[in-house]
Amino acid sequence: MAVMRLGHVKLRVLSIDDAIDHYTNTLGLLETHRDSDGSVYLKGWDEWDKYSVVLSPSDRAGLEHVAFKVEKDAELDAYRSRIEARGIKVMELKPGALPFCGRALRFLLPSEHEFFLYAEKDFVGKAVGALNPEPWPDGLKGAGVHWLDHVMLMCEVDPARGMNKVAENVAFFRDVLDFGLSEQVLAGPEGDVQAAAWMFCTTTPHDIAFGAGPRGGLHHISFFLEDWSDILKTADILAKRRVKVDVTPQRHGITRGATTYFFDPSGNRNETFAGLGYLTQKDMPTITWNEEHLWRGIFYHSGDIVGDFLGVYT
Amino acid sequence: MAVMRLGHVKLRVLSIDDAIDHYTNTLGLLETHRDSDGSVYLKGWDEWDKYSVVLSPSDRAGLEHVAFKVEKDAELDAYRSRIEARGIKVMELKPGALPFCGRALRFLLPSEHEFFLYAEKDFVGKAVGALNPEPWPDGLKGAGVHWLDHVMLMCEVDPARGMNKVAENVAFFRDVLDFGLSEQVLAGPEGDVQAAAWMFCTTTPHDIAFGAGPRGGLHHISFFLEDWSDILKTADILAKRRVKVDVTPQRHGITRGATTYFFDPSGNRNETFAGLGYLTQKDMPTITWNEEHLWRGIFYHSGDIVGDFLGVYT
Amino acid sequence: MAVMRLGHVKLRVLSIDDAIDHYTNTLGLLETHRDSDGSVYLKGWDEWDKYSVVLSPSDRAGLEHVAFKVEKDAELDAYRSRIEARGIKVMELKPGALPFCGRALRFLLPSEHEFFLYAEKDFVGKAVGALNPEPWPDGLKGAGVHWLDHVMLMCEVDPARGMNKVAENVAFFRDVLDFGLSEQVLAGPEGDVQAAAWMFCTTTPHDIAFGAGPRGGLHHISFFLEDWSDILKTADILAKRRVKVDVTPQRHGITRGATTYFFDPSGNRNETFAGLGYLTQKDMPTITWNEEHLWRGIFYHSGDIVGDFLGVYT
Amino acid sequence: MAVMRLGHVKLRVLSIDDAIDHYTNTLGLLETHRDSDGSVYLKGWDEWDKYSVVLSPSDRAGLEHVAFKVEKDAELDAYRSRIEARGIKVMELKPGALPFCGRALRFLLPSEHEFFLYAEKDFVGKAVGALNPEPWPDGLKGAGVHWLDHVMLMCEVDPARGMNKVAENVAFFRDVLDFGLSEQVLAGPEGDVQAAAWMFCTTTPHDIAFGAGPRGGLHHISFFLEDWSDILKTADILAKRRVKVDVTPQRHGITRGATTYFFDPSGNRNETFAGLGYLTQKDMPTITWNEEHLWRGIFYHSGDIVGDFLGVYT
């Protein structure tokens, strides 16, 4: 029994046309469906399920929900019991309620983000197929991202009120969903406030991350690139397409990954991320960053605040 | 309950001094222990357990055994039942019998390779530590490989006698150890003989692989590098150190990874491998290669036999 | 007064359609003109003159001629005097005789290859223009090579008869055209036969090279790529397009460059070449390779013969 | 007759020990001499002359002088005539006055920077030698820069007073020293003020550059790296060694090169620069950047001011 991966995110966007242009021509996602309500479904060329990103027209940007895929349908019952035992109310949706998916569990994370678990989603296949495949498909657009890699959620933390939804989310994902904790930031006067955390269900550096903020929200969604060369190519493409770059190419101390941050036309932060040699396992010791090293952890090369990286989110 | 990863390989080497020089100065492994019987224990800088490679002096090269690490000690009992239910005899070793490890299960794979499962091994830590770590340590030697990535075993296949130990191993790892099958070669006149297979317990392209041969043996052990640039650096180092290169840098069609093959001084084949954007999951459709595409699968750029890649092994 | 660069090569090809497909869709050259006699003119996206490759239909493959561009028209008179003083007959062609070029000098190298010098060629401009340019253009095809980088000519060498046209060419380019000698192979029983030479007029590793063979001919023409990552991408594209690869990605000891060799559909050898940190200057000491190190010089990673690299040419 | 290359820069540094540590352990230059007056001479591993950087203890940072090397000693007389014909006073230094050099011409550029031309400097050789060399030497430290690549001088520009020393320098290098102009910025209300210029005597993107400022000075000295991967490694090393990074890795629009800027311990700005496919030639059309595209030209990915990049210099 295992949560396999981040299945999809549903995003609110201000202009669906601008958003489609961004996610397909800049990032290189492929459109796989368009709903009657105007929502658009997209996948990376290297993903096999029908979609990993849903764009939904709205009058404000932000995250509608996050959904993770579990291995088998029967596991949903076990997860439901576990979640409810945690005192969290679970709603079970029948097949198709989450489009193209089997039955799904809907609940709120401790941080109040809407969250789904499902076991089945329509299969489309990788763009290169599964029979004598080429290593990459012709005709990719923009950055040609492989897949949706992870999502970072902003969670309310207010030590004065004893509130730390980062820590609550970490405990939930660890105890209920069997995630591992790869890295964490311990901050505050006593150095004991869990101010950010990176967690995994795969063996990549992280599948979901949580950061402390004055309110809940979405910090960024991140797409996988192969390596540092693709980071350069992507930054070039962002510049060519006049996409607002938030953070130019550099290395994270946390996760060691190479990164570029930018915004979609609605202001949702995107990342393109390339892992640079880092394998998580349940027995890997959690890496801890103290507050004084925080910025070196976030941006290893700058070693300093870049823009309003922590303050701006949707 | 899960098998986490390839824990270590124990190799037979003809000259322990030459072997140490090779594995430390060319590959960059770190020596962590030397036994009274002359065996030497090594780990990659990015591994946290005490060793992933054991070099053991012998009068012939080859593989002594392969060991995988499971998540929890209690799981060993469950795996023991499963393995015995398969009709395979299991010997349980008490803690320390496998050096620096907890109790271990010893048994033979269907291919007759000696195999261990264990849950605990002495912890040493990554060279960069777990508190505000640098992304890589100073003073790395040679290729500076991160970790032992996977092992490929040669397995007897003789369709005339109805013998296919590749297929038997695949079934064993799938049914008993819950591995996934990322890729396979189907060969023979009817295209239905499973002549090679790549299997995973992590979300990397493979943790173990099996290839058909006239006799059982070791095809290669493989070490992880970050990317294509490290493949170049490593090939340069091999050339500088006059290490016999078996296959110069190129891409595998199978797993998409970048590779260089070479031999240790005893003739055991080594690989340095960099994954190039490939994430396995239990629901990823298995990729199949037909015999006519086999060499494009093995060496995507050559698209052809390179040397005696399939015939030479220890 | 200076020879600036390799201006163009004129190649004979067996099928003009196959050749155009190869040079445009695999290499990414851009067609700029088609002659009434069926010749096709091509340039790299990063070149500003009208063409650097001419493909000419013929019943046999090979090199028709090589042309270098000098800085100023008046220099042609000075070069003519120098060449004739060397005892070489020069024919002066009026403007347009070499298509889209000003007047040109035509003569035979000591190795009997047909050679031109010209000072003017129609200007087309880089694909990115010269006003606030992007770093690379959209819509590149295949490898997207930047420019024609160098050409290697095979020259008759027969020490028994005291004939060494490699050495004669070297002397000619050094004394008459002011080229520098970056590297050379000294072979033979006494280690004093100049068996290959790399020469430059720019500050790149070489603009022209000469190798010893039983007969004159073309060893390869080479196109510039940015770096080792582009070498991988190009090798992938060659494999995807089923182009026969002669030598998979590796490093040259000579020039240190990264290389992939392959053949055009007529059998003319192509190279894609990325310089890896090497700047020539007139006062750089010439690098010498002895025969015993020759193959390490040619293919640093293999350190050995690859296929029939020296024996097959057009 | 030709100016070959930037031969060396002499820098003033506040602490010679800190400077030596920086230039040898962070950049990887090799010390070749130490003067009785405390000056230290350094070269890159890939340079053959005795030094390319001189560090001189002082109570203020900055540039002492810049020296270029010409091809032959006799050319110095011709250059002297040309320079004097320009109305610039030339002092001829006898051999050894410029340490380890032959006779030298000393004069002030129109921008009043002290400038030398010389034809001879003691030969030391590349660290890899010139006989069957390896592609790179063992034991490199830090970034392992290949050579001093270029220097950028700040020049007084005050359109109100009709003063433009950028333009004066450009004219001098073009007319007197035969440099080409690869790129320029045209600014001001009429878009006709040459506010920055990049010039070459090799076929690299630039050997010297000029930028407009309120006073003359040194903007940066730049060292050559092979490619984008070395830019990452260097940025990692800067972070590991806690060197203040001014601009994290990104691409220049101007020259297309990849860059990282940082400061030596005295506050002199350094750059590590990797060319990314760009060959200059005398007939290459000069690239022009308008003021509105200036920042995209300087930092292509940011497309915006980074820190006080133009205002801070020594």
Tab-separated table of C-alpha atoms in Angstrom, chain A residues 42-309:
chain	number	residue	atom	x	y	z
A	42	LEU	CA	-2.748	18.922	-19.839
A	43	LYS	CA	-0.003	16.328	-19.460
A	44	GLY	CA	3.773	16.199	-19.916
A	45	TRP	CA	5.112	14.200	-22.848
A	46	ASP	CA	6.650	11.665	-20.483
A	47	GLU	CA	3.531	11.092	-18.393
A	48	TRP	CA	1.108	8.286	-19.217
A	49	ASP	CA	-2.019	9.345	-17.358
A	50	LYS	CA	-4.525	11.646	-19.000
A	51	TYR	CA	-3.553	14.821	-17.189
A	52	SER	CA	-1.375	16.294	-14.480
A	53	VAL	CA	-2.491	19.916	-14.726
A	54	VAL	CA	-6.015	21.299	-14.946
A	55	LEU	CA	-6.447	24.978	-15.771
A	56	SER	CA	-9.720	26.424	-14.643
A	57	PRO	CA	-10.939	29.933	-15.537
A	58	SER	CA	-11.516	32.097	-12.484
A	59	ASP	CA	-11.434	35.667	-11.328
A	60	ARG	CA	-8.494	35.001	-9.042
A	61	ALA	CA	-5.332	32.939	-9.407
A	62	GLY	CA	-4.300	30.119	-7.112
A	63	LEU	CA	-4.608	26.461	-6.362
A	64	GLU	CA	-7.956	24.729	-6.511
A	65	HIS	CA	-6.776	21.339	-5.351
A	66	VAL	CA	-3.947	18.816	-5.301
A	67	ALA	CA	-4.448	15.124	-6.039
A	68	PHE	CA	-2.154	12.178	-5.411
A	69	LYS	CA	-2.443	8.749	-6.978
A	70	VAL	CA	-2.266	5.586	-4.853
A	71	GLU	CA	-1.298	2.172	-6.150
A	72	LYS	CA	-4.561	0.272	-5.931
A	73	ASP	CA	-8.231	1.133	-5.633
A	74	ALA	CA	-8.664	-1.016	-2.490
A	75	GLU	CA	-6.093	1.086	-0.710
A	76	LEU	CA	-8.468	4.019	-0.768
A	77	ASP	CA	-10.554	2.344	1.936
A	78	ALA	CA	-7.557	1.877	4.153
A	79	TYR	CA	-6.441	5.460	3.627
A	80	ARG	CA	-9.962	6.651	4.381
A	81	SER	CA	-9.880	4.875	7.716
A	82	ARG	CA	-6.512	6.278	8.563
A	83	ILE	CA	-7.491	9.821	7.658
A	84	GLU	CA	-10.742	9.678	9.552
A	85	ALA	CA	-8.910	8.198	12.526
A	86	ARG	CA	-6.911	11.402	12.420
A	87	GLY	CA	-10.123	13.311	12.921
A	88	ILE	CA	-10.305	14.597	9.377
A	89	LYS	CA	-13.597	14.393	7.517
A	90	VAL	CA	-13.388	12.504	4.219
A	91	MET	CA	-15.828	12.699	1.353
A	92	GLU	CA	-15.780	9.842	-1.140
A	93	LEU	CA	-16.457	10.837	-4.733
A	94	LYS	CA	-17.771	8.294	-7.164
A	95	PRO	CA	-15.866	7.463	-10.342
A	96	GLY	CA	-15.803	10.329	-12.814
A	97	ALA	CA	-16.486	13.011	-10.239
A	98	LEU	CA	-12.802	13.725	-10.501
A	99	PRO	CA	-12.735	13.796	-14.321
A	100	PHE	CA	-11.349	10.659	-16.003
A	101	CYS	CA	-10.566	9.180	-12.577
A	102	GLY	CA	-11.946	6.324	-10.524
A	103	ARG	CA	-13.488	6.931	-7.140
A	104	ALA	CA	-11.624	9.491	-5.064
A	105	LEU	CA	-11.264	10.639	-1.489
A	106	ARG	CA	-11.650	14.358	-0.866
A	107	PHE	CA	-10.501	16.011	2.348
A	108	LEU	CA	-8.745	19.067	3.676
A	109	LEU	CA	-5.117	18.946	4.768
A	110	PRO	CA	-4.349	20.357	8.218
A	111	SER	CA	-3.277	23.439	6.253
A	112	GLU	CA	-6.791	23.512	4.756
A	113	HIS	CA	-5.692	22.864	1.191
A	114	GLU	CA	-8.194	20.733	-0.710
A	115	PHE	CA	-6.680	17.323	-1.352
A	116	PHE	CA	-7.667	14.190	-3.249
A	117	LEU	CA	-6.508	10.604	-3.349
A	118	TYR	CA	-7.454	8.416	-6.283
A	119	ALA	CA	-6.190	5.139	-7.704
A	120	GLU	CA	-7.239	5.224	-11.337
A	121	LYS	CA	-7.026	7.749	-14.124
A	122	ASP	CA	-7.498	7.243	-17.846
A	123	PHE	CA	-4.370	6.023	-19.534
A	124	VAL	CA	-3.023	7.915	-22.539
A	125	GLY	CA	0.591	6.774	-22.726
A	126	LYS	CA	3.908	8.571	-23.090
A	127	ALA	CA	4.399	10.494	-26.307
A	128	VAL	CA	7.165	8.042	-27.230
A	129	GLY	CA	5.039	4.958	-26.626
A	130	ALA	CA	6.107	1.728	-24.923
A	131	LEU	CA	7.364	-0.317	-27.878
A	132	ASN	CA	10.957	0.304	-29.002
A	133	PRO	CA	10.613	3.954	-27.986
A	134	GLU	CA	12.820	6.851	-29.008
A	135	PRO	CA	14.296	8.652	-25.986
A	136	TRP	CA	12.333	11.815	-26.698
A	137	PRO	CA	9.576	12.763	-29.112
A	138	ASP	CA	9.824	15.086	-32.095
A	139	GLY	CA	7.945	18.346	-32.118
A	140	LEU	CA	8.235	19.286	-28.454
A	141	LYS	CA	7.470	22.920	-27.752
A	142	GLY	CA	9.155	25.301	-25.363
A	143	ALA	CA	10.888	23.738	-22.403
A	144	GLY	CA	9.458	20.316	-23.173
A	145	VAL	CA	9.016	19.486	-19.491
A	146	HIS	CA	8.771	15.770	-18.710
A	147	TRP	CA	6.236	15.733	-15.918
A	148	LEU	CA	4.698	17.599	-12.999
A	149	ASP	CA	7.305	17.020	-10.326
A	150	HIS	CA	6.089	18.523	-7.073
A	151	VAL	CA	4.013	21.244	-5.494
A	152	MET	CA	4.881	23.602	-2.652
A	153	LEU	CA	2.081	24.776	-0.387
A	154	MET	CA	2.190	27.796	1.881
A	155	CYS	CA	0.867	26.992	5.348
A	156	GLU	CA	-0.101	29.292	8.149
A	157	VAL	CA	2.453	29.423	10.929
A	158	ASP	CA	2.057	31.703	13.901
A	159	PRO	CA	4.188	30.620	16.837
A	160	ALA	CA	2.578	33.301	19.014
A	161	ARG	CA	-0.703	31.440	18.731
A	162	GLY	CA	0.958	28.044	18.819
A	163	MET	CA	-0.126	27.452	15.261
A	164	ASN	CA	2.162	25.595	12.846
A	165	LYS	CA	0.406	24.066	9.908
A	166	VAL	CA	3.714	23.145	8.327
A	167	ALA	CA	4.384	20.821	11.225
A	168	GLU	CA	0.800	19.561	11.175
A	169	ASN	CA	1.053	18.737	7.492
A	170	VAL	CA	4.403	17.000	8.015
A	171	ALA	CA	2.919	14.827	10.740
A	172	PHE	CA	-0.094	14.015	8.578
A	173	PHE	CA	1.935	13.035	5.519
A	174	ARG	CA	4.378	11.052	7.648
A	175	ASP	CA	1.874	9.207	9.826
A	176	VAL	CA	-1.105	8.829	7.544
A	177	LEU	CA	0.338	8.788	4.017
A	178	ASP	CA	3.740	7.188	4.812
A	179	PHE	CA	5.780	9.970	3.245
A	180	GLY	CA	9.402	10.505	4.227
A	181	LEU	CA	10.863	13.823	5.291
A	182	SER	CA	13.912	14.655	3.186
A	183	GLU	CA	14.669	18.163	4.451
A	184	GLN	CA	13.349	20.702	6.901
A	185	VAL	CA	14.050	24.237	8.092
A	186	LEU	CA	14.101	24.755	11.835
A	187	ALA	CA	13.685	28.420	12.715
A	188	GLY	CA	12.591	30.681	15.524
A	189	PRO	CA	14.448	31.929	18.589
A	190	GLU	CA	14.881	28.373	19.916
A	191	GLY	CA	15.577	26.880	16.493
A	192	ASP	CA	12.737	24.450	16.950
A	193	VAL	CA	9.979	25.794	14.729
A	194	GLN	CA	9.544	23.652	11.636
A	195	ALA	CA	9.228	26.485	9.151
A	196	ALA	CA	9.481	24.471	5.943
A	197	ALA	CA	9.569	20.818	4.964
A	198	TRP	CA	10.200	18.701	1.878
A	199	MET	CA	8.538	15.265	1.748
A	200	PHE	CA	8.654	12.306	-0.629
A	201	CYS	CA	6.723	9.189	-1.592
A	202	THR	CA	8.914	8.439	-4.625
A	203	THR	CA	12.717	8.306	-4.362
A	204	THR	CA	13.121	11.833	-5.772
A	205	PRO	CA	14.070	14.726	-3.453
A	206	HIS	CA	10.459	15.737	-2.858
A	207	ASP	CA	6.923	15.232	-4.071
A	208	ILE	CA	5.366	17.908	-1.925
A	209	ALA	CA	6.757	20.728	0.179
A	210	PHE	CA	5.371	23.074	2.806
A	211	GLY	CA	6.487	26.568	3.705
A	212	ALA	CA	5.430	28.898	6.464
A	213	GLY	CA	3.477	32.005	5.589
A	214	PRO	CA	0.935	34.412	7.031
A	215	ARG	CA	-1.829	32.593	5.104
A	216	GLY	CA	-2.318	29.353	3.236
A	217	GLY	CA	-1.778	29.284	-0.511
A	218	LEU	CA	0.264	27.971	-3.380
A	219	HIS	CA	3.944	28.787	-3.497
A	220	HIS	CA	4.717	27.029	-6.758
A	221	ILE	CA	4.162	24.014	-8.953
A	222	SER	CA	7.257	22.474	-10.424
A	223	PHE	CA	8.019	20.599	-13.632
A	224	PHE	CA	10.859	18.194	-14.230
A	225	LEU	CA	13.743	18.873	-16.594
A	226	GLU	CA	16.614	16.536	-17.317
A	227	ASP	CA	19.626	18.558	-16.323
A	228	TRP	CA	21.442	21.873	-16.021
A	229	SER	CA	21.603	22.250	-19.808
A	230	ASP	CA	17.831	22.089	-20.004
A	231	ILE	CA	17.695	24.719	-17.288
A	232	LEU	CA	19.688	27.031	-19.575
A	233	LYS	CA	17.525	26.239	-22.565
A	234	THR	CA	14.404	26.889	-20.535
A	235	ALA	CA	15.693	30.196	-19.207
A	236	ASP	CA	16.479	31.185	-22.791
A	237	ILE	CA	12.963	30.270	-23.836
A	238	LEU	CA	11.459	32.245	-20.962
A	239	ALA	CA	13.502	35.258	-22.057
A	240	LYS	CA	12.604	34.803	-25.711
A	241	ARG	CA	8.926	34.594	-24.830
A	242	ARG	CA	9.215	37.529	-22.387
A	243	VAL	CA	7.949	35.485	-19.451
A	244	LYS	CA	8.613	37.183	-16.157
A	245	VAL	CA	11.484	35.301	-14.528
A	246	ASP	CA	11.378	35.351	-10.752
A	247	VAL	CA	14.665	33.572	-10.075
A	248	THR	CA	17.270	32.928	-12.779
A	249	PRO	CA	19.059	29.575	-13.007
A	250	GLN	CA	20.805	28.452	-9.885
A	251	ARG	CA	21.169	25.617	-7.471
A	252	HIS	CA	19.086	24.983	-4.391
A	253	GLY	CA	21.051	24.004	-1.319
A	254	ILE	CA	17.899	22.188	-0.232
A	255	THR	CA	17.423	19.172	-2.558
A	256	ARG	CA	20.586	20.245	-4.454
A	257	GLY	CA	18.387	20.699	-7.505
A	258	ALA	CA	18.831	23.232	-10.292
A	259	THR	CA	15.983	25.660	-10.637
A	260	THR	CA	14.400	28.532	-12.500
A	261	TYR	CA	11.269	30.236	-11.151
A	262	PHE	CA	8.802	32.275	-13.147
A	263	PHE	CA	5.132	33.168	-13.194
A	264	ASP	CA	2.284	32.041	-15.367
A	265	PRO	CA	0.218	34.884	-16.852
A	266	SER	CA	-2.142	34.749	-13.849
A	267	GLY	CA	0.688	35.084	-11.364
A	268	ASN	CA	0.902	31.456	-10.264
A	269	ARG	CA	4.557	30.662	-9.658
A	270	ASN	CA	6.089	27.917	-11.759
A	271	GLU	CA	9.407	26.181	-11.369
A	272	THR	CA	11.422	24.098	-13.741
A	273	PHE	CA	13.536	21.750	-11.692
A	274	ALA	CA	16.335	19.348	-12.483
A	275	GLY	CA	17.514	16.971	-9.814
A	276	LEU	CA	21.288	16.906	-9.597
A	277	GLY	CA	22.113	13.594	-8.002
A	278	TYR	CA	19.956	12.995	-4.957
A	279	LEU	CA	18.069	9.848	-4.065
A	280	THR	CA	15.664	9.716	-1.146
A	281	GLN	CA	14.936	6.606	0.847
A	282	LYS	CA	12.983	6.022	4.003
A	283	ASP	CA	16.190	5.553	5.983
A	284	MET	CA	17.955	8.627	4.609
A	285	PRO	CA	18.635	10.962	7.519
A	286	THR	CA	16.499	14.078	7.294
A	287	ILE	CA	18.573	17.122	6.384
A	288	THR	CA	18.068	20.089	8.667
A	289	TRP	CA	18.694	23.741	7.845
A	290	ASN	CA	19.041	26.305	10.584
A	291	GLU	CA	17.609	29.736	10.095
A	292	GLU	CA	21.019	31.356	9.670
A	293	HIS	CA	21.682	29.048	6.704
A	294	LEU	CA	18.175	29.318	5.329
A	295	TRP	CA	18.963	31.441	2.286
A	296	ARG	CA	21.975	29.375	1.378
A	297	GLY	CA	19.597	26.456	1.548
A	298	ILE	CA	17.044	28.120	-0.702
A	299	PHE	CA	19.436	29.759	-3.180
A	300	TYR	CA	22.848	28.236	-2.803
A	301	HIS	CA	24.624	30.562	-5.218
A	302	SER	CA	23.086	33.827	-4.062
A	303	GLY	CA	23.139	32.750	-0.447
A	304	ASP	CA	20.650	35.506	0.023
A	305	ILE	CA	17.081	36.619	-0.464
A	306	VAL	CA	16.128	36.890	-4.137
A	307	GLY	CA	13.281	39.308	-4.712
A	308	ASP	CA	10.237	38.616	-2.568
A	309	PHE	CA	10.495	34.881	-2.959
